[in-house]
């Protein structure tokens, strides 16, 4: 055993000399990883194997022998990661952690640390209010009005059914504007696969539709709708046809949440916000931050239709809401045609 330790130490010293001359020497990085692994420090060994893999890039032009060594280093890194995750899981279980019942935020932190999930953050396209929490789907307990909206789902569905009998009422959600360039990198402009029927649009009631949905409007009477004259709220029925996709995108401002109440939600219709993907389920509402990357898909054989509306984030004070509203009114007063966000 002593002889093995001496051999590993000698190999470690030789690798250090080589790295002192060239810190990107792939063979030396792997040799140092091997020596550290032999001395029992597998975490340190993995860091040098990983350095070699990063330094190798795409591997083009490397000799077959060094590529074989890199593959061995990669396997060692993966093995160490699995061993470390098992150690963490065992230790945290002893501390009382259970993924299905313990803190969702802590569970996500483990997924991020292990590289099982990617970190997504707010990336508003127009306005960032600093200091608001980075939350993908808003916790239900912060939305005391949500259950009442869900309780009205049957009444809202009945009003929707009357409107669905007149399919010409629905228009493509993304429509061209004469006063702005109409770029369409995602194929959604004037695409009837994603259509909408507005009860309120850009802060203005659409009376011909709203008067046909009194129970829907009553269900939203106590909801803290995001109110900015000429911009919000928007309240709409949103329809996604079978096979349709809404590509990944970001919303404009991080001071509001977008709310979904699924009314027709066949299995296979799903929604992703950041690293959290969920299926819509009829009558089960949620609210999310649309400045975090999100996308939708309907892989069922039926239309998916939901009620959408936007609310102030609960972390915003009444003063802050009033100031944000006043700011955008000032923006819109400086030249016409600046609004029309959508949700």
mmCIF file of C-alpha atoms in Angstrom:
data_model
loop_
_atom_site.group_PDB
_atom_site.id
_atom_site.type_symbol
_atom_site.label_atom_id
_atom_site.label_comp_id
_atom_site.label_asym_id
_atom_site.label_seq_id
_atom_site.Cartn_x
_atom_site.Cartn_y
_atom_site.Cartn_z
ATOM 1 C CA UNK A 1 0.000 0.000 0.000
ATOM 2 C CA UNK A 2 2.832 2.366 0.863
ATOM 3 C CA UNK A 3 4.475 1.673 -2.492
ATOM 4 C CA UNK A 4 1.203 2.530 -4.320
ATOM 5 C CA UNK A 5 0.913 5.826 -2.462
ATOM 6 C CA UNK A 6 4.494 6.681 -3.366
ATOM 7 C CA UNK A 7 3.814 5.857 -7.021
ATOM 8 C CA UNK A 8 0.686 8.039 -7.077
ATOM 9 C CA UNK A 9 2.563 10.867 -5.362
ATOM 10 C CA UNK A 10 5.407 10.616 -7.863
ATOM 11 C CA UNK A 11 2.895 10.708 -10.741
ATOM 12 C CA UNK A 12 1.223 13.712 -9.127
ATOM 13 C CA UNK A 13 4.545 15.559 -8.878
ATOM 14 C CA UNK A 14 5.340 14.774 -12.512
ATOM 15 C CA UNK A 15 1.920 16.022 -13.630
ATOM 16 C CA UNK A 16 2.391 19.232 -11.640
ATOM 17 C CA UNK A 17 5.723 19.878 -13.362
ATOM 18 C CA UNK A 18 4.139 19.363 -16.774
ATOM 19 C CA UNK A 19 1.216 21.653 -15.910
ATOM 20 C CA UNK A 20 3.582 24.345 -14.653
ATOM 21 C CA UNK A 21 4.992 24.429 -18.179
ATOM 22 C CA UNK A 22 1.595 24.179 -19.919
ATOM 23 C CA UNK A 23 -1.612 24.458 -17.886
ATOM 24 C CA UNK A 24 -3.633 23.052 -20.824
ATOM 25 C CA UNK A 25 -1.540 19.887 -21.271
ATOM 26 C CA UNK A 26 -4.308 17.295 -21.706
ATOM 27 C CA UNK A 27 -2.187 14.291 -20.809
ATOM 28 C CA UNK A 28 -0.909 16.028 -17.669
ATOM 29 C CA UNK A 29 -4.408 17.059 -16.572
ATOM 30 C CA UNK A 30 -5.623 13.487 -16.915
ATOM 31 C CA UNK A 31 -2.497 12.143 -15.215
ATOM 32 C CA UNK A 32 -3.070 14.474 -12.257
ATOM 33 C CA UNK A 33 -6.671 13.274 -12.081
ATOM 34 C CA UNK A 34 -5.469 9.665 -12.049
ATOM 35 C CA UNK A 35 -2.930 10.385 -9.324
ATOM 36 C CA UNK A 36 -5.484 12.169 -7.134
ATOM 37 C CA UNK A 37 -7.983 9.336 -7.630
ATOM 38 C CA UNK A 38 -5.294 6.861 -6.610
ATOM 39 C CA UNK A 39 -4.685 8.910 -3.448
ATOM 40 C CA UNK A 40 -8.404 8.769 -2.632
ATOM 41 C CA UNK A 41 -9.464 12.322 -3.558
ATOM 42 C CA UNK A 42 -12.073 11.548 -6.223
ATOM 43 C CA UNK A 43 -13.662 15.023 -6.113
ATOM 44 C CA UNK A 44 -10.349 16.694 -6.880
ATOM 45 C CA UNK A 45 -9.649 14.062 -9.543
ATOM 46 C CA UNK A 46 -12.963 14.843 -11.261
ATOM 47 C CA UNK A 47 -12.089 18.537 -11.383
ATOM 48 C CA UNK A 48 -8.893 17.808 -13.357
ATOM 49 C CA UNK A 49 -10.640 15.336 -15.641
ATOM 50 C CA UNK A 50 -13.259 18.019 -16.288
ATOM 51 C CA UNK A 51 -10.554 20.591 -17.016
ATOM 52 C CA UNK A 52 -9.071 18.253 -19.599
ATOM 53 C CA UNK A 53 -12.465 17.763 -21.244
ATOM 54 C CA UNK A 54 -13.042 21.533 -21.424
ATOM 55 C CA UNK A 55 -9.573 22.166 -22.795
ATOM 56 C CA UNK A 56 -10.073 19.487 -25.467
ATOM 57 C CA UNK A 57 -13.080 21.315 -26.940
ATOM 58 C CA UNK A 58 -14.599 19.360 -29.818
ATOM 59 C CA UNK A 59 -11.555 17.059 -30.000
ATOM 60 C CA UNK A 60 -10.798 17.795 -33.637
ATOM 61 C CA UNK A 61 -7.185 17.114 -34.584
ATOM 62 C CA UNK A 62 -6.358 15.188 -31.428
ATOM 63 C CA UNK A 63 -4.514 11.874 -31.601
ATOM 64 C CA UNK A 64 -6.641 8.721 -31.144
ATOM 65 C CA UNK A 65 -4.692 7.825 -28.007
ATOM 66 C CA UNK A 66 -5.556 11.091 -26.228
ATOM 67 C CA UNK A 67 -9.186 10.843 -27.352
ATOM 68 C CA UNK A 68 -9.352 7.415 -25.709
ATOM 69 C CA UNK A 69 -7.938 8.937 -22.513
ATOM 70 C CA UNK A 70 -10.499 11.733 -22.648
ATOM 71 C CA UNK A 71 -13.308 9.213 -22.929
ATOM 72 C CA UNK A 72 -11.945 7.417 -19.883
ATOM 73 C CA UNK A 73 -11.801 10.751 -18.039
ATOM 74 C CA UNK A 74 -15.391 11.502 -19.028
ATOM 75 C CA UNK A 75 -16.555 8.143 -17.691
ATOM 76 C CA UNK A 76 -14.731 8.833 -14.431
ATOM 77 C CA UNK A 77 -16.423 12.239 -14.095
ATOM 78 C CA UNK A 78 -19.860 10.685 -14.622
ATOM 79 C CA UNK A 79 -19.132 7.926 -12.119
ATOM 80 C CA UNK A 80 -17.972 10.452 -9.521
ATOM 81 C CA UNK A 81 -21.093 12.542 -10.093
ATOM 82 C CA UNK A 82 -23.345 9.524 -9.549
ATOM 83 C CA UNK A 83 -21.421 8.601 -6.403
ATOM 84 C CA UNK A 84 -21.671 12.159 -5.082
ATOM 85 C CA UNK A 85 -25.425 12.340 -5.805
ATOM 86 C CA UNK A 86 -25.968 9.042 -3.984
ATOM 87 C CA UNK A 87 -24.019 10.360 -1.005
ATOM 88 C CA UNK A 88 -26.072 13.561 -0.956
ATOM 89 C CA UNK A 89 -29.364 11.688 -1.259
ATOM 90 C CA UNK A 90 -28.466 9.367 1.608
ATOM 91 C CA UNK A 91 -27.277 12.199 3.853
ATOM 92 C CA UNK A 92 -30.301 14.393 3.140
ATOM 93 C CA UNK A 93 -32.699 11.493 3.705
ATOM 94 C CA UNK A 94 -31.207 11.127 7.165
ATOM 95 C CA UNK A 95 -31.843 14.865 7.646
ATOM 96 C CA UNK A 96 -35.521 14.385 6.748
ATOM 97 C CA UNK A 97 -35.551 15.506 3.113
ATOM 98 C CA UNK A 98 -38.188 13.903 0.871
ATOM 99 C CA UNK A 99 -38.441 15.240 -2.703
ATOM 100 C CA UNK A 100 -42.223 14.837 -2.938
ATOM 101 C CA UNK A 101 -43.036 16.609 0.335
ATOM 102 C CA UNK A 102 -40.110 18.847 1.279
ATOM 103 C CA UNK A 103 -39.360 22.356 0.031
ATOM 104 C CA UNK A 104 -39.811 22.667 -3.731
ATOM 105 C CA UNK A 105 -37.185 25.396 -3.820
ATOM 106 C CA UNK A 106 -34.613 23.222 -2.089
ATOM 107 C CA UNK A 107 -35.393 20.315 -4.427
ATOM 108 C CA UNK A 108 -34.844 22.625 -7.393
ATOM 109 C CA UNK A 109 -31.545 23.797 -5.910
ATOM 110 C CA UNK A 110 -30.347 20.181 -5.884
ATOM 111 C CA UNK A 111 -31.412 19.673 -9.500
ATOM 112 C CA UNK A 112 -29.548 22.836 -10.515
ATOM 113 C CA UNK A 113 -26.412 21.869 -8.596
ATOM 114 C CA UNK A 114 -26.413 18.409 -10.164
ATOM 115 C CA UNK A 115 -27.004 19.782 -13.651
ATOM 116 C CA UNK A 116 -30.318 17.924 -14.012
ATOM 117 C CA UNK A 117 -32.103 21.207 -14.712
ATOM 118 C CA UNK A 118 -31.061 24.484 -16.302
ATOM 119 C CA UNK A 119 -31.381 27.831 -14.523
ATOM 120 C CA UNK A 120 -33.897 30.212 -16.113
ATOM 121 C CA UNK A 121 -34.292 33.835 -15.061
ATOM 122 C CA UNK A 122 -36.535 36.784 -15.832
ATOM 123 C CA UNK A 123 -35.683 38.319 -19.199
ATOM 124 C CA UNK A 124 -38.384 40.918 -19.892
ATOM 125 C CA UNK A 125 -38.289 42.327 -23.392
ATOM 126 C CA UNK A 126 -39.284 45.834 -22.309
ATOM 127 C CA UNK A 127 -39.263 46.641 -18.579
ATOM 128 C CA UNK A 128 -37.581 45.105 -15.520
ATOM 129 C CA UNK A 129 -38.698 45.982 -11.994
ATOM 130 C CA UNK A 130 -35.715 44.979 -9.807
ATOM 131 C CA UNK A 131 -35.936 42.904 -6.656
ATOM 132 C CA UNK A 132 -38.891 40.701 -7.556
ATOM 133 C CA UNK A 133 -38.389 36.976 -6.866
ATOM 134 C CA UNK A 134 -37.388 34.638 -9.669
ATOM 135 C CA UNK A 135 -40.371 32.261 -9.567
ATOM 136 C CA UNK A 136 -41.556 30.244 -12.563
ATOM 137 C CA UNK A 137 -45.020 29.123 -11.384
ATOM 138 C CA UNK A 138 -46.350 31.307 -8.572
ATOM 139 C CA UNK A 139 -47.117 29.376 -5.341
ATOM 140 C CA UNK A 140 -50.864 28.949 -4.881
ATOM 141 C CA UNK A 141 -50.750 30.121 -1.278
ATOM 142 C CA UNK A 142 -49.773 33.612 -2.469
ATOM 143 C CA UNK A 143 -52.908 33.823 -4.650
ATOM 144 C CA UNK A 144 -55.899 33.691 -2.265
ATOM 145 C CA UNK A 145 -58.394 34.418 -5.070
ATOM 146 C CA UNK A 146 -57.336 31.509 -7.286
ATOM 147 C CA UNK A 147 -59.660 28.896 -5.755
ATOM 148 C CA UNK A 148 -62.709 31.083 -6.366
ATOM 149 C CA UNK A 149 -61.791 31.398 -10.051
ATOM 150 C CA UNK A 150 -61.438 27.617 -10.265
ATOM 151 C CA UNK A 151 -64.828 27.175 -8.600
ATOM 152 C CA UNK A 152 -66.405 29.162 -11.449
ATOM 153 C CA UNK A 153 -64.826 27.001 -14.170
ATOM 154 C CA UNK A 154 -68.117 25.276 -15.009
ATOM 155 C CA UNK A 155 -69.940 28.567 -15.507
ATOM 156 C CA UNK A 156 -67.077 29.967 -17.560
ATOM 157 C CA UNK A 157 -66.986 26.809 -19.701
ATOM 158 C CA UNK A 158 -70.710 27.164 -20.422
ATOM 159 C CA UNK A 159 -70.172 30.708 -21.715
ATOM 160 C CA UNK A 160 -67.186 29.559 -23.750
ATOM 161 C CA UNK A 161 -69.265 26.824 -25.396
ATOM 162 C CA UNK A 162 -71.661 29.450 -26.732
ATOM 163 C CA UNK A 163 -68.769 31.366 -28.271
ATOM 164 C CA UNK A 164 -67.152 28.256 -29.743
ATOM 165 C CA UNK A 165 -70.345 27.718 -31.713
ATOM 166 C CA UNK A 166 -69.270 30.786 -33.702
ATOM 167 C CA UNK A 167 -65.672 29.935 -34.681
ATOM 168 C CA UNK A 168 -65.363 33.062 -36.851
ATOM 169 C CA UNK A 169 -65.174 35.093 -33.623
ATOM 170 C CA UNK A 170 -61.680 33.744 -32.911
ATOM 171 C CA UNK A 171 -58.762 35.568 -34.555
ATOM 172 C CA UNK A 172 -55.026 34.674 -34.728
ATOM 173 C CA UNK A 173 -53.446 35.696 -31.447
ATOM 174 C CA UNK A 174 -50.507 37.378 -33.198
ATOM 175 C CA UNK A 175 -51.868 39.798 -35.791
ATOM 176 C CA UNK A 176 -49.870 42.263 -37.935
ATOM 177 C CA UNK A 177 -49.793 45.965 -37.037
ATOM 178 C CA UNK A 178 -49.643 48.693 -39.645
ATOM 179 C CA UNK A 179 -47.667 51.017 -37.326
ATOM 180 C CA UNK A 180 -44.850 48.589 -36.462
ATOM 181 C CA UNK A 181 -42.462 46.292 -38.393
ATOM 182 C CA UNK A 182 -44.014 42.837 -38.553
ATOM 183 C CA UNK A 183 -41.161 40.422 -38.065
ATOM 184 C CA UNK A 184 -42.072 36.774 -37.612
ATOM 185 C CA UNK A 185 -39.135 34.537 -36.757
ATOM 186 C CA UNK A 186 -41.316 31.856 -35.166
ATOM 187 C CA UNK A 187 -44.122 31.439 -37.685
ATOM 188 C CA UNK A 188 -46.846 32.693 -35.353
ATOM 189 C CA UNK A 189 -47.859 35.903 -37.187
ATOM 190 C CA UNK A 190 -51.449 35.541 -38.446
ATOM 191 C CA UNK A 191 -51.284 31.823 -37.587
ATOM 192 C CA UNK A 192 -54.785 30.531 -36.859
ATOM 193 C CA UNK A 193 -53.340 27.521 -34.990
ATOM 194 C CA UNK A 194 -53.082 29.859 -31.983
ATOM 195 C CA UNK A 195 -56.214 31.972 -31.852
ATOM 196 C CA UNK A 196 -57.917 34.193 -29.288
ATOM 197 C CA UNK A 197 -61.200 35.833 -28.419
ATOM 198 C CA UNK A 198 -60.816 38.854 -26.143
ATOM 199 C CA UNK A 199 -63.210 39.997 -23.425
ATOM 200 C CA UNK A 200 -60.737 42.767 -22.551
ATOM 201 C CA UNK A 201 -57.806 43.710 -24.769
ATOM 202 C CA UNK A 202 -54.957 46.119 -23.980
ATOM 203 C CA UNK A 203 -56.852 47.586 -21.022
ATOM 204 C CA UNK A 204 -60.152 48.102 -22.827
ATOM 205 C CA UNK A 205 -63.334 46.058 -22.546
ATOM 206 C CA UNK A 206 -64.532 44.373 -25.729
ATOM 207 C CA UNK A 207 -68.243 44.871 -25.040
ATOM 208 C CA UNK A 208 -69.671 42.602 -27.740
ATOM 209 C CA UNK A 209 -67.894 39.621 -26.188
ATOM 210 C CA UNK A 210 -67.796 40.671 -22.518
ATOM 211 C CA UNK A 211 -71.588 41.124 -22.343
ATOM 212 C CA UNK A 212 -71.966 37.482 -23.423
ATOM 213 C CA UNK A 213 -69.769 36.325 -20.523
ATOM 214 C CA UNK A 214 -71.250 37.860 -17.357
ATOM 215 C CA UNK A 215 -70.337 34.891 -15.157
ATOM 216 C CA UNK A 216 -66.754 34.970 -16.407
ATOM 217 C CA UNK A 217 -66.459 38.654 -15.586
ATOM 218 C CA UNK A 218 -68.095 38.099 -12.200
ATOM 219 C CA UNK A 219 -65.548 35.374 -11.404
ATOM 220 C CA UNK A 220 -62.740 37.882 -12.012
ATOM 221 C CA UNK A 221 -64.330 40.719 -10.029
ATOM 222 C CA UNK A 222 -62.137 40.154 -6.951
ATOM 223 C CA UNK A 223 -58.974 39.331 -8.888
ATOM 224 C CA UNK A 224 -56.139 41.936 -8.723
ATOM 225 C CA UNK A 225 -56.038 42.470 -12.477
ATOM 226 C CA UNK A 226 -52.976 44.345 -13.714
ATOM 227 C CA UNK A 227 -54.415 47.714 -14.695
ATOM 228 C CA UNK A 228 -52.429 50.061 -16.911
ATOM 229 C CA UNK A 229 -54.736 52.173 -19.123
ATOM 230 C CA UNK A 230 -54.216 51.388 -22.787
ATOM 231 C CA UNK A 231 -52.160 48.279 -22.009
ATOM 232 C CA UNK A 232 -53.641 45.895 -19.447
ATOM 233 C CA UNK A 233 -55.570 43.924 -18.411
ATOM 234 C CA UNK A 234 -56.208 41.467 -21.197
ATOM 235 C CA UNK A 235 -58.800 38.749 -20.647
ATOM 236 C CA UNK A 236 -59.245 36.193 -23.386
ATOM 237 C CA UNK A 237 -60.104 32.677 -24.413
ATOM 238 C CA UNK A 238 -57.041 31.162 -26.073
ATOM 239 C CA UNK A 239 -57.349 28.184 -28.424
ATOM 240 C CA UNK A 240 -54.520 25.925 -29.600
ATOM 241 C CA UNK A 241 -55.295 23.474 -32.403
ATOM 242 C CA UNK A 242 -54.110 19.827 -32.453
ATOM 243 C CA UNK A 243 -50.391 19.574 -33.203
ATOM 244 C CA UNK A 244 -49.805 23.305 -32.705
ATOM 245 C CA UNK A 245 -46.755 24.763 -30.985
ATOM 246 C CA UNK A 246 -46.136 28.115 -29.330
ATOM 247 C CA UNK A 247 -42.337 28.464 -29.535
ATOM 248 C CA UNK A 248 -40.115 29.523 -26.608
ATOM 249 C CA UNK A 249 -40.425 33.243 -25.893
ATOM 250 C CA UNK A 250 -40.379 35.913 -23.154
ATOM 251 C CA UNK A 251 -42.950 38.467 -22.024
ATOM 252 C CA UNK A 252 -42.444 42.204 -21.795
ATOM 253 C CA UNK A 253 -42.680 43.220 -18.118
ATOM 254 C CA UNK A 254 -41.953 41.349 -14.892
ATOM 255 C CA UNK A 255 -44.451 43.200 -12.682
ATOM 256 C CA UNK A 256 -47.360 40.908 -13.558
ATOM 257 C CA UNK A 257 -48.308 37.248 -13.676
ATOM 258 C CA UNK A 258 -50.162 35.537 -16.500
ATOM 259 C CA UNK A 259 -52.966 33.257 -15.303
ATOM 260 C CA UNK A 260 -54.383 30.199 -17.069
ATOM 261 C CA UNK A 261 -57.687 28.517 -16.290
ATOM 262 C CA UNK A 262 -57.918 25.382 -18.468
ATOM 263 C CA UNK A 263 -61.450 24.813 -19.777
ATOM 264 C CA UNK A 264 -60.849 22.282 -22.566
ATOM 265 C CA UNK A 265 -57.591 20.487 -21.848
ATOM 266 C CA UNK A 266 -57.200 17.110 -23.566
ATOM 267 C CA UNK A 267 -54.335 14.882 -22.389
ATOM 268 C CA UNK A 268 -51.156 15.737 -24.296
ATOM 269 C CA UNK A 269 -51.576 19.504 -24.091
ATOM 270 C CA UNK A 270 -48.721 20.887 -22.034
ATOM 271 C CA UNK A 271 -46.931 24.052 -20.982
ATOM 272 C CA UNK A 272 -43.340 24.761 -19.947
ATOM 273 C CA UNK A 273 -42.059 27.678 -17.900
ATOM 274 C CA UNK A 274 -38.288 27.582 -17.437
ATOM 275 C CA UNK A 275 -37.432 24.065 -16.289
ATOM 276 C CA UNK A 276 -40.947 23.151 -15.096
ATOM 277 C CA UNK A 277 -43.286 21.389 -17.577
ATOM 278 C CA UNK A 278 -46.933 20.732 -16.697
ATOM 279 C CA UNK A 279 -50.044 19.444 -18.429
ATOM 280 C CA UNK A 280 -53.131 21.618 -18.429
ATOM 281 C CA UNK A 281 -55.958 20.000 -16.434
ATOM 282 C CA UNK A 282 -59.493 21.254 -16.725
ATOM 283 C CA UNK A 283 -60.480 23.501 -13.835
ATOM 284 C CA UNK A 284 -56.964 23.656 -12.341
ATOM 285 C CA UNK A 285 -55.573 27.181 -12.651
ATOM 286 C CA UNK A 286 -52.041 28.479 -12.317
ATOM 287 C CA UNK A 287 -50.158 31.752 -12.584
ATOM 288 C CA UNK A 288 -46.658 32.163 -14.012
ATOM 289 C CA UNK A 289 -44.006 34.753 -14.788
ATOM 290 C CA UNK A 290 -44.025 35.144 -18.569
ATOM 291 C CA UNK A 291 -40.660 36.963 -18.598
ATOM 292 C CA UNK A 292 -39.115 33.554 -17.919
ATOM 293 C CA UNK A 293 -38.788 31.539 -21.127
ATOM 294 C CA UNK A 294 -41.976 29.557 -21.785
ATOM 295 C CA UNK A 295 -43.593 27.525 -24.547
ATOM 296 C CA UNK A 296 -46.713 25.474 -25.222
ATOM 297 C CA UNK A 297 -47.676 22.399 -27.235
ATOM 298 C CA UNK A 298 -50.869 20.564 -28.023
ATOM 299 C CA UNK A 299 -50.067 16.975 -28.934
ATOM 300 C CA UNK A 300 -53.642 15.819 -28.439
ATOM 301 C CA UNK A 301 -56.194 15.303 -31.183
ATOM 302 C CA UNK A 302 -58.477 18.104 -29.963
ATOM 303 C CA UNK A 303 -58.424 21.861 -29.536
ATOM 304 C CA UNK A 304 -57.082 23.082 -26.200
ATOM 305 C CA UNK A 305 -58.877 26.193 -24.907
ATOM 306 C CA UNK A 306 -58.077 28.174 -21.754
ATOM 307 C CA UNK A 307 -59.030 31.452 -20.113
ATOM 308 C CA UNK A 308 -56.067 33.838 -19.809
ATOM 309 C CA UNK A 309 -55.821 37.018 -17.743
ATOM 310 C CA UNK A 310 -53.010 39.039 -16.171
ATOM 311 C CA UNK A 311 -52.646 40.161 -12.542
ATOM 312 C CA UNK A 312 -50.191 42.217 -10.527
ATOM 313 C CA UNK A 313 -47.493 40.207 -8.813
ATOM 314 C CA UNK A 314 -48.420 39.929 -5.123
ATOM 315 C CA UNK A 315 -44.983 41.241 -4.121
ATOM 316 C CA UNK A 316 -45.786 44.626 -5.709
ATOM 317 C CA UNK A 317 -47.076 47.214 -3.209
ATOM 318 C CA UNK A 318 -50.061 49.416 -4.020
ATOM 319 C CA UNK A 319 -47.702 52.393 -4.395
ATOM 320 C CA UNK A 320 -45.456 50.483 -6.790
ATOM 321 C CA UNK A 321 -48.424 49.373 -8.886
ATOM 322 C CA UNK A 322 -49.659 52.952 -9.160
ATOM 323 C CA UNK A 323 -46.192 54.225 -10.102
ATOM 324 C CA UNK A 324 -45.682 51.561 -12.776
ATOM 325 C CA UNK A 325 -49.104 52.384 -14.219
ATOM 326 C CA UNK A 326 -48.317 56.126 -14.215
ATOM 327 C CA UNK A 327 -44.954 55.498 -15.875
ATOM 328 C CA UNK A 328 -46.479 53.596 -18.781
ATOM 329 C CA UNK A 329 -49.187 56.208 -19.206
ATOM 330 C CA UNK A 330 -46.377 58.758 -19.540
ATOM 331 C CA UNK A 331 -44.621 56.489 -22.069
ATOM 332 C CA UNK A 332 -47.794 56.226 -24.129
ATOM 333 C CA UNK A 333 -48.373 59.966 -23.973
ATOM 334 C CA UNK A 334 -45.066 60.423 -25.776
ATOM 335 C CA UNK A 335 -46.229 59.524 -29.281
ATOM 336 C CA UNK A 336 -49.065 57.270 -30.351
ATOM 337 C CA UNK A 337 -49.176 53.554 -30.950
ATOM 338 C CA UNK A 338 -46.719 52.434 -28.309
ATOM 339 C CA UNK A 339 -48.934 49.966 -26.533
ATOM 340 C CA UNK A 340 -50.575 46.677 -27.580
ATOM 341 C CA UNK A 341 -48.551 44.100 -25.651
ATOM 342 C CA UNK A 342 -50.739 41.061 -25.403
ATOM 343 C CA UNK A 343 -50.278 38.307 -22.869
#
